[in-house]
Structures are given as structure tokens and as C-alpha cells.
Coordinates of C-alpha atoms in Angstrom, one line a residue:
Chain A
M189 CA -53.3 -86.5 -119.4
S190 CA -50.2 -87.6 -121.2
V191 CA -46.8 -88.4 -119.7
G192 CA -43.5 -88.1 -121.5
F193 CA -40.0 -89.3 -120.6
I194 CA -36.9 -87.7 -121.9
G195 CA -34.6 -90.6 -121.6
A196 CA -35.6 -94.3 -121.8
G197 CA -33.2 -96.0 -119.5
Q198 CA -33.6 -97.9 -116.2
L199 CA -35.6 -95.1 -114.5
A200 CA -38.0 -94.5 -117.3
H201 CA -38.5 -98.2 -117.8
A202 CA -39.1 -98.8 -114.1
L203 CA -41.6 -96.0 -113.7
V204 CA -43.5 -96.9 -116.8
K205 CA -43.7 -100.5 -115.7
G206 CA -45.0 -99.4 -112.3
F207 CA -47.5 -96.9 -113.6
T208 CA -49.0 -99.4 -116.0
A209 CA -49.2 -102.1 -113.4
A210 CA -51.0 -99.6 -111.1
G211 CA -53.3 -98.6 -114.0
V212 CA -52.9 -94.9 -113.5
I213 CA -52.1 -94.3 -117.1
A214 CA -52.5 -96.1 -120.4
T215 CA -49.2 -96.8 -122.3
Q216 CA -50.6 -95.2 -125.4
R217 CA -50.5 -91.9 -123.5
I218 CA -46.8 -92.3 -122.7
T219 CA -44.0 -91.2 -125.0
A220 CA -40.3 -91.7 -124.4
S221 CA -37.3 -90.5 -126.3
S222 CA -33.8 -92.0 -126.6
P223 CA -31.0 -91.4 -129.0
D224 CA -30.1 -95.1 -128.8
S225 CA -32.9 -97.4 -130.0
E226 CA -30.8 -100.4 -129.3
L227 CA -31.0 -100.1 -125.5
P228 CA -32.7 -103.1 -123.8
T229 CA -34.9 -100.7 -121.8
V230 CA -36.0 -99.1 -125.0
S231 CA -37.2 -102.4 -126.4
G232 CA -38.8 -103.1 -123.1
L233 CA -40.8 -99.9 -123.3
R234 CA -41.8 -100.6 -126.9
K235 CA -43.1 -103.9 -126.0
M236 CA -45.2 -102.3 -123.3
G237 CA -46.8 -100.2 -125.9
V238 CA -45.1 -96.9 -125.2
N239 CA -44.6 -94.5 -128.1
L240 CA -40.9 -94.2 -128.8
T241 CA -39.0 -91.6 -130.6
T242 CA -35.5 -90.2 -131.0
S243 CA -36.9 -86.7 -130.8
N244 CA -37.0 -85.0 -127.5
K245 CA -39.2 -82.3 -129.0
E246 CA -41.7 -84.8 -130.0
V247 CA -42.0 -86.0 -126.4
V248 CA -42.5 -82.5 -125.2
N249 CA -45.2 -81.8 -127.8
K250 CA -47.1 -85.0 -126.9
S251 CA -46.9 -84.6 -123.0
D252 CA -48.4 -82.7 -120.2
V253 CA -46.2 -84.2 -117.5
L254 CA -42.6 -84.4 -118.6
F255 CA -40.1 -86.6 -116.7
L256 CA -36.5 -85.7 -117.2
A257 CA -35.0 -89.2 -116.9
V258 CA -31.5 -88.7 -118.2
K259 CA -28.2 -88.6 -116.4
P260 CA -27.5 -85.4 -114.5
H261 CA -24.8 -84.1 -116.8
I262 CA -27.1 -84.5 -119.9
I263 CA -29.8 -82.3 -118.3
P264 CA -28.4 -79.0 -119.5
F265 CA -28.3 -80.1 -123.1
V266 CA -31.8 -81.4 -122.9
L267 CA -33.1 -78.2 -121.3
D268 CA -31.5 -76.1 -124.1
E269 CA -33.0 -78.3 -126.7
I270 CA -36.6 -78.4 -125.4
G271 CA -36.7 -75.0 -123.8
P272 CA -38.4 -73.3 -126.7
D273 CA -41.1 -76.0 -127.0
I274 CA -42.2 -75.8 -123.3
E275 CA -45.8 -74.5 -123.0
D276 CA -47.9 -73.3 -120.0
R277 CA -49.4 -76.7 -119.5
H278 CA -46.1 -78.5 -119.1
L279 CA -45.1 -79.8 -115.7
I280 CA -41.3 -80.6 -115.7
V281 CA -40.3 -83.2 -113.3
S282 CA -36.5 -83.8 -113.0
C283 CA -35.4 -87.1 -111.6
A284 CA -31.7 -86.3 -111.9
A285 CA -29.6 -86.7 -108.8
G286 CA -27.9 -83.5 -107.6
V287 CA -29.6 -81.2 -110.1
T288 CA -31.3 -78.4 -108.3
I289 CA -34.6 -76.9 -109.1
S290 CA -33.1 -73.4 -109.3
S291 CA -30.6 -74.6 -111.9
I292 CA -33.4 -76.0 -114.1
E293 CA -35.6 -72.9 -113.6
K294 CA -32.6 -70.6 -114.4
K295 CA -32.3 -72.4 -117.8
L296 CA -35.9 -72.5 -118.6
L297 CA -36.6 -68.9 -117.6
Q298 CA -34.7 -68.0 -120.8
Y299 CA -37.6 -69.3 -122.7
R300 CA -40.6 -69.0 -120.5
D301 CA -41.8 -66.7 -117.7
A302 CA -43.1 -69.2 -115.2
P303 CA -41.8 -72.7 -116.0
K304 CA -43.4 -75.3 -113.7
V305 CA -40.6 -77.4 -112.3
M306 CA -40.5 -80.1 -109.7
R307 CA -37.7 -82.3 -108.6
C308 CA -38.1 -85.8 -107.4
M309 CA -35.9 -88.5 -106.1
T310 CA -37.3 -92.0 -106.5
N311 CA -35.8 -95.4 -106.7
T312 CA -35.8 -98.5 -108.8
P313 CA -38.4 -100.5 -106.8
V314 CA -41.0 -98.4 -108.5
V315 CA -40.9 -101.2 -111.0
V316 CA -42.7 -103.4 -108.5
R317 CA -44.7 -100.6 -107.1
E318 CA -42.7 -100.4 -103.9
G319 CA -40.7 -97.3 -104.7
A320 CA -39.7 -94.6 -102.2
T321 CA -40.2 -91.2 -103.7
V322 CA -39.8 -87.7 -102.4
Y323 CA -40.4 -84.5 -104.3
A324 CA -39.8 -80.8 -104.0
T325 CA -41.8 -78.1 -105.6
G326 CA -40.4 -75.3 -107.8
T327 CA -41.2 -71.6 -107.7
H328 CA -44.0 -71.8 -110.3
A329 CA -45.5 -75.2 -109.6
E330 CA -49.1 -75.0 -108.2
L331 CA -50.8 -77.1 -105.6
E332 CA -52.6 -79.2 -108.4
D333 CA -49.2 -80.0 -109.9
S334 CA -48.0 -81.4 -106.5
K335 CA -51.1 -83.4 -106.2
L336 CA -50.8 -84.8 -109.6
L337 CA -47.2 -85.8 -109.2
E338 CA -48.0 -87.3 -105.8
Q339 CA -50.9 -89.2 -107.3
L340 CA -48.7 -90.6 -110.0
M341 CA -45.8 -91.5 -107.7
S342 CA -48.0 -92.9 -104.9
S343 CA -49.3 -95.4 -107.4
V344 CA -45.8 -97.0 -107.5
G345 CA -44.9 -96.8 -103.8
F346 CA -44.5 -94.4 -101.0
C347 CA -44.4 -90.7 -101.9
T348 CA -44.1 -87.5 -99.9
E349 CA -43.1 -83.9 -100.4
V350 CA -39.9 -82.6 -98.7
E351 CA -37.9 -79.4 -98.6
E352 CA -35.4 -79.6 -101.5
D353 CA -32.4 -79.5 -99.1
L354 CA -33.2 -82.9 -97.9
I355 CA -33.1 -84.6 -101.3
D356 CA -29.4 -85.4 -101.1
A357 CA -30.0 -87.3 -97.9
V358 CA -32.9 -89.1 -99.4
T359 CA -30.6 -90.1 -102.3
G360 CA -28.1 -91.5 -99.9
L361 CA -30.7 -93.5 -98.0
S362 CA -33.5 -94.7 -100.3
G363 CA -32.1 -93.7 -103.6
S364 CA -29.0 -95.9 -103.1
G365 CA -30.8 -98.1 -100.6
P366 CA -31.8 -100.9 -102.9
A367 CA -28.1 -101.4 -103.8
Y368 CA -27.3 -101.8 -100.1
A369 CA -30.1 -104.4 -99.9
F370 CA -29.0 -106.2 -102.9
T371 CA -25.5 -106.4 -101.5
A372 CA -26.8 -107.6 -98.2
L373 CA -29.0 -110.2 -99.8
D374 CA -26.1 -111.5 -102.0
A375 CA -24.0 -111.9 -98.8
L376 CA -26.8 -113.5 -96.8
A377 CA -27.3 -116.0 -99.6
D378 CA -23.6 -116.8 -99.5
G379 CA -24.0 -117.4 -95.8
G380 CA -26.9 -119.8 -96.5
V381 CA -24.9 -121.6 -99.2
K382 CA -21.9 -121.9 -96.9
M383 CA -24.1 -123.6 -94.4
G384 CA -25.5 -126.0 -97.0
L385 CA -28.5 -124.4 -98.7
P386 CA -28.9 -124.5 -102.5
R387 CA -28.2 -121.0 -104.0
R388 CA -31.7 -120.4 -105.4
L389 CA -33.4 -121.3 -102.1
A390 CA -30.9 -119.2 -100.2
V391 CA -31.6 -116.1 -102.3
R392 CA -35.4 -116.7 -102.1
L393 CA -35.3 -117.1 -98.3
G394 CA -33.0 -114.1 -97.8
A395 CA -35.1 -111.8 -99.9
Q396 CA -38.3 -113.0 -98.2
A397 CA -36.7 -112.4 -94.7
L398 CA -35.8 -108.8 -95.5
L399 CA -39.2 -108.2 -97.3
G400 CA -41.0 -109.6 -94.3
A401 CA -39.0 -107.6 -91.8
A402 CA -39.5 -104.4 -93.7
K403 CA -43.2 -105.1 -93.9
M404 CA -43.4 -105.8 -90.1
L405 CA -41.6 -102.6 -89.4
L406 CA -43.8 -100.5 -91.7
D407 CA -46.9 -102.0 -90.2
S408 CA -45.8 -101.6 -86.6
E409 CA -45.7 -98.7 -84.2
Q410 CA -42.7 -100.2 -82.5
H411 CA -39.1 -99.1 -82.8
P412 CA -36.9 -101.4 -84.9
G413 CA -34.8 -102.0 -81.8
Q414 CA -37.8 -103.4 -80.0
L415 CA -38.7 -105.6 -83.0
K416 CA -35.1 -106.9 -83.0
D417 CA -35.5 -107.8 -79.3
N418 CA -38.6 -109.7 -80.1
V419 CA -36.6 -112.0 -82.4
C420 CA -33.8 -112.6 -80.0
S421 CA -34.5 -115.4 -77.6
P422 CA -32.1 -115.4 -74.6
G423 CA -28.9 -117.2 -75.4
G424 CA -30.3 -118.2 -78.7
A425 CA -29.0 -118.2 -82.3
T426 CA -30.1 -114.7 -83.3
I427 CA -28.4 -112.8 -80.4
H428 CA -25.2 -114.7 -81.1
A429 CA -25.4 -113.6 -84.7
L430 CA -26.2 -110.0 -83.8
H431 CA -23.1 -109.8 -81.6
V432 CA -21.1 -110.9 -84.6
M433 CA -22.6 -108.2 -86.6
E434 CA -22.0 -105.6 -84.0
S435 CA -18.4 -106.6 -83.7
G436 CA -18.0 -106.1 -87.4
G437 CA -19.3 -102.6 -87.1
F438 CA -22.4 -103.3 -89.1
R439 CA -24.3 -100.3 -87.9
S440 CA -21.6 -97.8 -88.5
L441 CA -21.0 -99.2 -91.9
L442 CA -24.5 -98.5 -92.9
I443 CA -24.4 -95.0 -91.4
N444 CA -21.1 -94.5 -93.4
A445 CA -22.7 -95.7 -96.6
V446 CA -25.7 -93.4 -96.4
E447 CA -23.4 -90.5 -95.6
A448 CA -21.0 -91.3 -98.5
S449 CA -23.8 -91.4 -101.0
C450 CA -25.3 -88.2 -99.7
I451 CA -21.9 -86.4 -99.8
R452 CA -21.1 -87.7 -103.3
T453 CA -24.5 -86.4 -104.5
R454 CA -23.7 -83.0 -103.1
E455 CA -20.2 -83.2 -104.7
L456 CA -21.7 -83.9 -108.1
Q457 CA -24.2 -81.1 -107.7
Y458 CA -21.3 -78.8 -106.8
L459 CA -19.4 -79.8 -109.8
A460 CA -22.3 -79.2 -112.0
D461 CA -22.9 -75.8 -110.5
Q462 CA -19.2 -75.0 -111.1
E463 CA -20.1 -75.5 -114.7
R464 CA -17.0 -77.5 -115.2
I465 CA -17.5 -80.9 -116.7
S466 CA -15.2 -81.7 -119.5
P467 CA -16.5 -83.3 -122.7
A468 CA -14.4 -86.4 -121.9
A469 CA -16.5 -86.9 -118.7
I470 CA -19.6 -87.3 -120.8
K471 CA -20.0 -90.7 -122.3
K472 CA -18.8 -90.3 -125.8
T473 CA -21.5 -92.2 -127.6
T474 CA -24.3 -90.5 -125.7
L475 CA -22.9 -87.0 -126.4
D476 CA -22.5 -87.8 -130.1
K477 CA -26.1 -89.0 -130.3
V478 CA -27.3 -86.0 -128.4
L479 CA -25.4 -83.7 -130.6
Q480 CA -26.9 -85.3 -133.7
Q481 CA -30.3 -84.0 -132.7
P482 CA -31.4 -81.0 -134.8
G483 CA -31.2 -77.7 -132.9
V484 CA -28.7 -78.8 -130.2
T485 CA -25.5 -76.9 -130.1
V486 CA -22.5 -76.9 -127.9
S487 CA -21.9 -73.5 -126.5
G488 CA -18.6 -71.8 -127.3
V489 CA -15.4 -72.2 -125.5
A490 CA -14.6 -69.6 -122.9
N491 CA -17.2 -67.9 -120.8
G492 CA -16.6 -64.8 -118.7
S493 CA -14.3 -66.4 -116.1
G494 CA -12.1 -67.8 -118.8
R495 CA -13.0 -71.4 -118.1
S496 CA -12.7 -73.8 -121.0
G497 CA -14.6 -76.9 -121.6
L498 CA -18.3 -77.4 -122.1
S499 CA -20.4 -75.0 -120.1
L500 CA -23.5 -76.6 -118.8
F501 CA -25.6 -73.7 -117.6
N502 CA -24.4 -71.0 -119.8
N503 CA -26.6 -68.3 -121.2
H504 CA -26.5 -68.8 -124.9
G505 CA -28.1 -65.4 -125.5
S506 CA -28.2 -64.5 -129.1
N507 CA -27.7 -68.1 -130.4
I508 CA -31.1 -69.0 -129.0
K509 CA -33.0 -66.1 -130.5
K510 CA -31.6 -67.2 -133.9
K511 CA -32.8 -70.8 -133.4
K512 CA -36.2 -69.7 -132.5
N513 CA -36.6 -67.9 -135.7
Chain B
M68 CA -46.6 -109.0 -47.1
D69 CA -48.2 -108.4 -43.8
P70 CA -46.6 -105.4 -42.2
E71 CA -47.3 -106.7 -38.8
M72 CA -45.5 -109.9 -39.5
D73 CA -42.6 -107.9 -40.9
S74 CA -42.3 -106.0 -37.6
Q75 CA -42.0 -109.3 -35.7
L76 CA -39.4 -110.7 -38.1
K77 CA -35.9 -111.0 -36.8
I78 CA -33.1 -110.4 -39.3
G79 CA -29.5 -111.3 -38.8
F80 CA -26.3 -110.5 -40.8
I81 CA -23.2 -112.5 -40.7
G82 CA -20.6 -110.1 -42.0
A83 CA -20.7 -106.3 -41.8
G84 CA -19.4 -105.2 -45.2
N85 CA -21.0 -102.9 -47.8
M86 CA -23.5 -105.4 -49.1
A87 CA -24.8 -106.2 -45.6
F88 CA -25.0 -102.5 -44.8
G89 CA -26.9 -101.7 -48.0
I90 CA -29.4 -104.5 -47.5
A91 CA -29.8 -103.5 -43.8
K92 CA -30.6 -100.0 -44.7
G93 CA -33.2 -101.2 -47.2
I94 CA -34.8 -103.5 -44.8
L95 CA -35.1 -100.9 -42.1
S96 CA -36.9 -98.5 -44.4
G97 CA -39.6 -101.1 -44.5
N98 CA -41.5 -102.3 -41.5
V99 CA -38.6 -104.2 -39.7
L100 CA -37.6 -102.6 -36.4
P101 CA -33.9 -102.0 -35.7
V102 CA -34.3 -103.8 -32.4
N103 CA -35.0 -106.9 -34.4
V104 CA -31.8 -106.7 -36.4
K105 CA -28.5 -108.1 -35.4
V106 CA -25.1 -108.1 -37.1
S107 CA -21.9 -110.0 -36.4
A108 CA -18.4 -109.4 -37.5
P109 CA -15.0 -110.6 -36.3
S110 CA -13.7 -107.0 -35.7
S111 CA -15.5 -103.9 -34.6
R112 CA -14.2 -102.0 -37.6
N113 CA -17.4 -102.0 -39.7
L114 CA -19.9 -102.3 -36.9
G115 CA -20.2 -98.6 -36.1
R116 CA -22.5 -97.6 -39.0
F117 CA -24.8 -100.5 -38.0
Q118 CA -25.0 -99.3 -34.5
E119 CA -25.8 -95.8 -35.7
L120 CA -29.0 -97.3 -37.2
G121 CA -29.9 -98.8 -33.9
I122 CA -28.9 -102.3 -34.9
A123 CA -27.5 -104.7 -32.3
V124 CA -23.9 -105.9 -32.9
T125 CA -22.0 -108.9 -31.8
H126 CA -18.8 -110.9 -32.6
S127 CA -20.8 -114.1 -32.4
N128 CA -22.1 -115.7 -35.6
I129 CA -24.0 -118.2 -33.6
E130 CA -25.7 -115.5 -31.6
V131 CA -27.0 -114.0 -34.8
V132 CA -28.4 -117.3 -36.1
C133 CA -30.1 -118.3 -32.9
G134 CA -31.7 -114.9 -32.6
S135 CA -32.9 -114.6 -36.2
D136 CA -35.5 -115.9 -38.6
V137 CA -33.8 -114.7 -41.7
V138 CA -30.0 -114.8 -41.9
F139 CA -28.0 -113.0 -44.5
V140 CA -24.6 -114.6 -45.0
A141 CA -22.6 -111.7 -46.3
V142 CA -18.9 -112.8 -45.9
K143 CA -16.3 -113.2 -48.6
P144 CA -16.9 -116.3 -50.7
H145 CA -13.9 -118.2 -49.4
L146 CA -15.2 -117.7 -45.8
V147 CA -18.6 -119.2 -46.5
P148 CA -17.7 -122.9 -45.9
L149 CA -16.1 -121.8 -42.6
V150 CA -19.1 -119.8 -41.4
L151 CA -21.6 -122.4 -42.5
N152 CA -19.7 -125.2 -40.7
E153 CA -19.7 -123.0 -37.6
I154 CA -23.4 -122.2 -37.6
S155 CA -24.7 -125.4 -39.0
L156 CA -25.8 -127.0 -35.8
H157 CA -28.0 -124.0 -34.9
V158 CA -29.8 -123.8 -38.2
T159 CA -33.3 -125.2 -38.1
D160 CA -35.9 -125.6 -40.8
R161 CA -37.6 -122.3 -39.7
H162 CA -34.5 -120.4 -40.7
I163 CA -34.1 -118.8 -44.1
I164 CA -30.4 -118.6 -45.0
V165 CA -29.7 -116.0 -47.7
S166 CA -26.2 -116.1 -49.2
V167 CA -24.9 -113.1 -51.0
A168 CA -21.6 -114.6 -51.7
A169 CA -20.5 -114.5 -55.4
G170 CA -19.8 -117.8 -57.0
V171 CA -21.1 -120.0 -54.1
T172 CA -23.8 -122.2 -55.5
L173 CA -27.0 -123.4 -53.9
A174 CA -25.7 -126.9 -54.2
T175 CA -22.7 -125.9 -52.1
L176 CA -24.8 -124.1 -49.6
E177 CA -27.2 -127.0 -49.2
E178 CA -24.3 -129.4 -48.8
L179 CA -22.9 -127.3 -45.9
L180 CA -26.2 -126.7 -44.2
P181 CA -28.4 -129.3 -42.5
E182 CA -30.8 -131.3 -44.6
N183 CA -34.0 -129.6 -45.5
S184 CA -32.5 -126.1 -44.8
V185 CA -34.1 -123.2 -46.6
A186 CA -31.4 -121.6 -48.6
I187 CA -31.7 -118.7 -51.1
R188 CA -28.9 -117.4 -53.1
L189 CA -29.0 -113.6 -53.6
M190 CA -26.9 -111.4 -56.0
P191 CA -27.2 -107.7 -55.1
N192 CA -25.1 -104.9 -56.5
L193 CA -23.3 -102.0 -55.1
P194 CA -26.0 -99.3 -55.5
C195 CA -27.9 -101.1 -52.8
L196 CA -26.0 -98.7 -50.7
V197 CA -28.2 -95.9 -52.0
Q198 CA -31.3 -98.1 -52.2
E199 CA -31.0 -98.3 -56.0
G200 CA -29.7 -101.8 -56.2
A201 CA -30.5 -104.5 -58.7
L202 CA -31.0 -107.8 -56.9
L203 CA -31.7 -111.3 -58.3
F204 CA -32.4 -114.3 -56.1
A205 CA -32.7 -118.0 -56.7
R206 CA -34.5 -120.4 -54.4
G207 CA -32.8 -123.5 -53.1
S208 CA -34.5 -126.9 -53.2
H209 CA -36.4 -126.4 -50.0
A210 CA -37.2 -122.7 -50.3
K211 CA -40.9 -122.3 -51.0
Q212 CA -42.6 -119.6 -53.0
E213 CA -43.6 -117.9 -49.7
D214 CA -39.9 -117.8 -48.6
G215 CA -39.2 -116.0 -51.9
A216 CA -42.1 -113.6 -51.3
L217 CA -40.9 -112.9 -47.9
L218 CA -37.4 -112.1 -49.1
R219 CA -38.8 -109.9 -51.9
S220 CA -40.9 -107.9 -49.5
L221 CA -37.9 -107.4 -47.1
L222 CA -35.7 -106.2 -50.0
H223 CA -38.0 -104.2 -52.1
R224 CA -36.7 -100.9 -50.7
C225 CA -33.1 -101.8 -51.7
G226 CA -34.0 -101.4 -55.4
L227 CA -35.2 -103.8 -58.0
V228 CA -35.8 -107.3 -56.8
E229 CA -36.4 -110.2 -59.2
E230 CA -36.4 -113.9 -58.9
G231 CA -34.9 -116.4 -61.4
P232 CA -33.3 -119.8 -61.9
E233 CA -29.9 -120.1 -60.5
A234 CA -28.4 -120.0 -64.0
W235 CA -29.3 -116.4 -64.3
I236 CA -27.3 -115.3 -61.3
D237 CA -24.0 -115.4 -63.2
I238 CA -25.5 -113.4 -66.0
H239 CA -26.9 -110.9 -63.4
T240 CA -23.3 -110.7 -62.0
G241 CA -22.0 -109.8 -65.5
L242 CA -24.7 -107.4 -66.3
S243 CA -25.4 -105.6 -63.1
G244 CA -22.8 -106.6 -60.6
S245 CA -20.0 -105.7 -62.9
G246 CA -22.2 -103.6 -65.0
V247 CA -22.0 -100.8 -62.4
A248 CA -18.3 -100.6 -63.1
F249 CA -18.9 -100.4 -66.8
V250 CA -21.1 -97.5 -66.2
Y251 CA -18.4 -95.8 -64.1
L252 CA -16.0 -96.3 -66.9
F253 CA -18.4 -94.7 -69.3
A254 CA -19.0 -91.8 -67.0
E255 CA -15.3 -91.2 -66.7
A256 CA -14.8 -91.2 -70.4
L257 CA -17.7 -88.8 -70.9
A258 CA -16.1 -86.4 -68.5
E259 CA -12.7 -86.8 -70.2
G260 CA -14.3 -86.0 -73.5
A261 CA -15.6 -82.8 -72.0
V262 CA -12.3 -81.9 -70.5
K263 CA -10.6 -82.4 -73.8
M264 CA -13.1 -79.9 -75.2
G265 CA -12.2 -77.4 -72.6
M266 CA -14.5 -78.0 -69.5
P267 CA -12.8 -78.1 -66.0
S268 CA -12.6 -81.6 -64.7
A269 CA -14.6 -81.3 -61.5
L270 CA -17.5 -79.8 -63.4
A271 CA -17.3 -82.3 -66.2
H272 CA -17.4 -85.2 -63.7
S273 CA -20.3 -83.8 -61.8
I274 CA -22.2 -83.3 -65.0
A275 CA -21.3 -86.7 -66.3
S276 CA -22.6 -88.4 -63.2
Q277 CA -25.8 -86.4 -63.4
T278 CA -26.2 -87.3 -67.0
V279 CA -25.9 -91.0 -66.3
L280 CA -28.3 -90.7 -63.4
G281 CA -30.8 -88.7 -65.3
A282 CA -30.7 -90.9 -68.3
G283 CA -31.1 -94.0 -66.1
K284 CA -34.1 -92.5 -64.3
L285 CA -35.8 -91.5 -67.5
L286 CA -35.2 -94.9 -68.9
R287 CA -36.8 -96.6 -66.0
E288 CA -39.7 -94.2 -65.6
S289 CA -40.6 -93.9 -69.2
G290 CA -41.0 -97.6 -69.8
K291 CA -39.8 -97.1 -73.3
H292 CA -37.2 -99.2 -75.1
P293 CA -33.8 -97.5 -74.9
A294 CA -33.6 -97.5 -78.7
Q295 CA -36.8 -95.5 -78.7
L296 CA -35.4 -93.0 -76.2
R297 CA -32.2 -92.7 -78.1
S298 CA -34.1 -91.9 -81.3
E299 CA -36.1 -89.3 -79.5
V300 CA -32.9 -87.5 -78.5
C301 CA -31.5 -87.4 -82.1
T302 CA -32.7 -84.4 -84.1
P303 CA -31.9 -84.8 -87.8
G304 CA -28.4 -83.7 -88.6
G305 CA -27.9 -82.7 -85.0
T306 CA -25.1 -83.1 -82.5
T307 CA -26.3 -86.4 -81.0
I308 CA -26.5 -88.4 -84.2
Y309 CA -23.0 -87.2 -85.0
G310 CA -21.8 -88.4 -81.6
L311 CA -23.6 -91.7 -81.8
H312 CA -22.1 -92.4 -85.2
T313 CA -18.7 -92.0 -83.7
L314 CA -19.7 -94.4 -80.9
E315 CA -20.9 -96.9 -83.4
Q316 CA -17.7 -96.6 -85.4
G317 CA -15.9 -97.3 -82.2
G318 CA -17.8 -100.6 -81.8
L319 CA -19.2 -99.7 -78.4
R320 CA -22.2 -102.0 -78.7
A321 CA -20.1 -105.1 -79.5
A322 CA -17.6 -104.2 -76.8
T323 CA -20.3 -103.8 -74.2
M324 CA -21.9 -107.1 -75.2
S325 CA -18.5 -108.8 -74.9
A326 CA -17.9 -107.2 -71.5
V327 CA -21.1 -108.7 -70.1
E328 CA -20.1 -112.0 -71.7
S329 CA -16.6 -112.0 -70.2
A330 CA -17.9 -111.1 -66.7
T331 CA -20.6 -113.8 -66.9
E332 CA -18.1 -116.4 -68.1
R333 CA -15.8 -115.5 -65.3
A334 CA -18.6 -115.7 -62.7
R335 CA -19.4 -119.2 -64.0
E336 CA -15.8 -120.2 -63.8
L337 CA -15.5 -119.0 -60.3
G338 CA -18.6 -120.8 -59.4
R339 CA -17.2 -124.1 -60.7
K340 CA -13.9 -123.5 -58.9
S341 CA -15.6 -122.8 -55.6
A342 CA -17.8 -125.8 -56.0
A343 CA -14.8 -127.9 -56.6
G344 CA -13.0 -126.4 -53.6
S345 CA -15.8 -126.9 -51.1
R346 CA -15.9 -130.6 -52.0
K347 CA -12.5 -131.2 -50.4

């Protein structure tokens, strides 16, 4: 089995690192594409022995499982480009936040009767094989496809299937989650430094404390509230600290954060569905490089409803038939 | 505790207020016979409800002490020194003196009573009146384990009875003595929320009180951590989690912790003041 990555950024790099550490796949069987060969993640992948190319088509041809690891607004360009090259064997796994299975299937159905599409939301700790991944299955994906993806993603952490409508909430919680943790750790380290610890030690201890606590919770049947109680001796240091945290609205802040991330994900998805992202919103260098690929065109100006700007999920109709020939 | 011994035991109350009444009711639902209970108060105002239970009443504190094995001193804190001075000569080392006066320390009690007196400090709370109290007691220097056990068996129908070091009594005051009022505040606010949303007030209050009662009962009987029970009520994306989020944003947890803290601090302060006062 071969695995391909369209996009060779943080996510692709993290997944490859995790997969190879887990030994589920040899790097020679992995191909990744990127328009920018100068990216640090690209060199990182090259060093690991991954086959790199600037051609998305090459990735498609050399893979069975194809991860779409580009930014959400690039997805439609990619799908248009690789659509004609998709075969029956291909399993397309989109990792793009906010991009729905139906929008991907709609695009690919122009080229293929039954494109096998899955959508996953993972997170960066896959790089150390402690990722949190959920996936949803598309219309034409089979049970074996689910099993395959689950096998791959379980090698780099926790993986489970969900209904697609939960993926935005997952994004808010575990997708963004590592960032919440990094922020917390930075601040905890500051606290340690303020009270006299050297920075490096403070960071190490803070990280270990959170790691240990998370492990305890995962290993335990107990509610986190109970585990918290177990740490708080009466009148002791910890309960004093907790009171300070409660007074600062710690809990509601975290609830708000997860909510904000989830809502923003939905917003982005909505914007994409509206087919209304201006070219200026797409990072200029990336767009240029993408447009330099043979066979990629920007669709015309106005569509039926008179909207201008790049149309992301537009039916190119006759253009496509010409390209195929 | 030996039920036969219980039925021989003579219990006295100095003071006929709510606390005394609640405790008396609890004691009587055990094995103590009403004929073995006596209560004293300066006026007859509060004595009627005791008489209805078959309890003998008097205006003489000394009569209560002489006729009892266990004496509950249930007068207002500032009256305790007065009362103890009055009865002191009649207190023997077979008596168990149980004070329910807030802020009056064991040291103060033992100072006012004869040497070697058995003194126990008890902090009940208002729901003793309906036999659902939370009671914490601390033994004085000459109160033995058996004295504590006797008190525990007398009180067990008043509600939850626990023993602890004297230092915990102020905390218990903040948590459970005052805590009852915190719950009333919460119940009132629940009802007002419902009224705001369109429910008639009387119904809202009735439902609010039942909600508090029911939740409390479930909490006690399930043996589960409240966090666990809370999680069990919250369906994903449901009404409860939305409401809880609003409560968290309102800082309810921190405010509640602080409330217990304030009440406890105040109990400690009052304890220090009364100890200073009684040394005059």
C-alpha cells in the first residue's frame, strides 16, 4: 500500500513522522507534493526518505491512500487538478478543517461515479504518536476503507469514527487543543520562573505535570473532578491555587475557547460553501505556485448568481472535457 | 448503642429554641422516652411544642441539670457564661454537657465548668428541625470516646453526625450552618429565573425547592462524586451544558468557595471574641 500527501506542510510532516515511528509504512512508499521546495517541512520529509515532487498528479498516480493536507481554501484547486487522475483504488482522505465530505464528493463526481472520500480531523501530536483523530466516512467509502484509515491513524494516537456533524466540535476541542495546552504550559512555566525556577526546568516540570495528569485521567475510571479532589489536601496549597483559578473564570474560559474554535470552523465552512473567497484572501505565493501547475485553471468570472471572484466549487463543465482530451 | 441503656438515659435541654427542638425530636425518634426528657426556658413562649411531645418543662436550669445525664446547653452564645455559672455547682463528672452555642470554645466551656467536667461542643444546623441536619461535634479534654459514641447514637436520627477536631467546627459552620442559607439563595434565584421565563412564582418556588431536595437526595444516595452526577445530566449540546456554561461564566464556583471561606473566617473571629470576652 502506498500513501500520498498533497501538501507537505506541518500536518503532512507530523503524520509521516508518526507513521514511520510506528512502523506502519516505509518512507519509500510515501510520496508528497508541494509547490514550494524550500519549506522546512519539505526538507524534513526529504530527509526521512519520502519521495517529493512538485506534481500533485504524480502523487495521485503513486498512491492508494491520498491525504489532502493543504489549507482548506486550496482544496478546490487541488480537486480540480487531480480529479481526472483518480482511479477506483484511491481512498481520498481530506484533513482540511471545515471542508465537508459532500463538497469534495460533489467536485469529484464530475470525474468519477463513486469517489471514495473520507474526512478526518487530527492534530499535531500525531508527530509523537499521541494524536487525537476522528474520521467520518463518505458515501462510497467501504468498511475496509474505514478499517484501513483507522489502522493508520491508530498507529499515531487515538482514533475513532464519528458522525460528520461532530467534526467541527472536535476541531474546537482536540484540533485546537494542543495550542491551549502550549499556552497553559508557557504560563505555568512563567509561574515557576516567577517563584524562582530556572526556565528550562520550569518548562520541563510543567509539561510533565500535564502529561502525567492526562495519563492518569486516561488510565482511570474516575471523573476528573474526583481526581482533582484527590490532589487537594484540606487547607493545602493546591486548593488555594484552585480557588484562584476559579476566581479567574478558568473553566468558563476553556469552554469559551472550544466554542470559539468550533464556531469559527463552521464560519469558514460556511464561507467556503458560499463560494465567495476573493483571490486576495488566498496567500499570493501559494496561489501563484499552484497556478503554475500544468492543467490548473482559474474558473471564469461570474457564475449564475452574478458573484465575482474565484469560485471554489464551480462546475467547469466544458473546460474539463477539453483538458481530458 | 444499647437500646435499653438509651431508654434509661435522662436528657435535659437548657434553652427551648429551634436547635433544642430539632435535637429533641431526633432524640425521641430513637429509644429515649419523653418522660426522661426535660427542658427549661425563662418564659413559657417556646415550651408548648415540647410539651406536645410529652416532654416535661420547667423554668429552672438547675432542675434540668440535676435530673439529667446529658445536658444540651442551647442558649444564645452570650448567655452561655451566665448559664454555666448558674449550674456549675450541680455539674458532676457523670454529666455530659453538650454546648450548641456558636463560637463558644471548648476551652471556654471547660473554664466555666468544674474541673474534669465532660464537655462536648456540637454544631448542628437548621434542617435538624426536619431530621435532616448536619451535625459535627468535638470532644473536650475529659470527654472519652464512649461519651462521643453515646452522643452519636442519641443524635443519629437528627441527620448526619460526624466527629472532628475543634478546628473543624468553624469550617462546618461556614459550610453547613451558613451553607443552608446559601442553598436558599440559590433556590430563590432558580425560581426567579423561571419567573423571568414566564412561570408563575408560586409554582416556580415549589419546583425549585423540590429540585434542590431531589438533587440533594440523589447526591447522597448515589454515593457518586457531584462532578460525576453533573456530567451525567449533561447531554451533548443540550440545555444543561448551556446553562452550566453560563454559571461558570458567572463565577459561581469561586463565589461559593469564597462564601464558605468568609463564613468560616467570621466564625473564627467570633470564637476569638467570645473567648476574650469570657476571660473578663
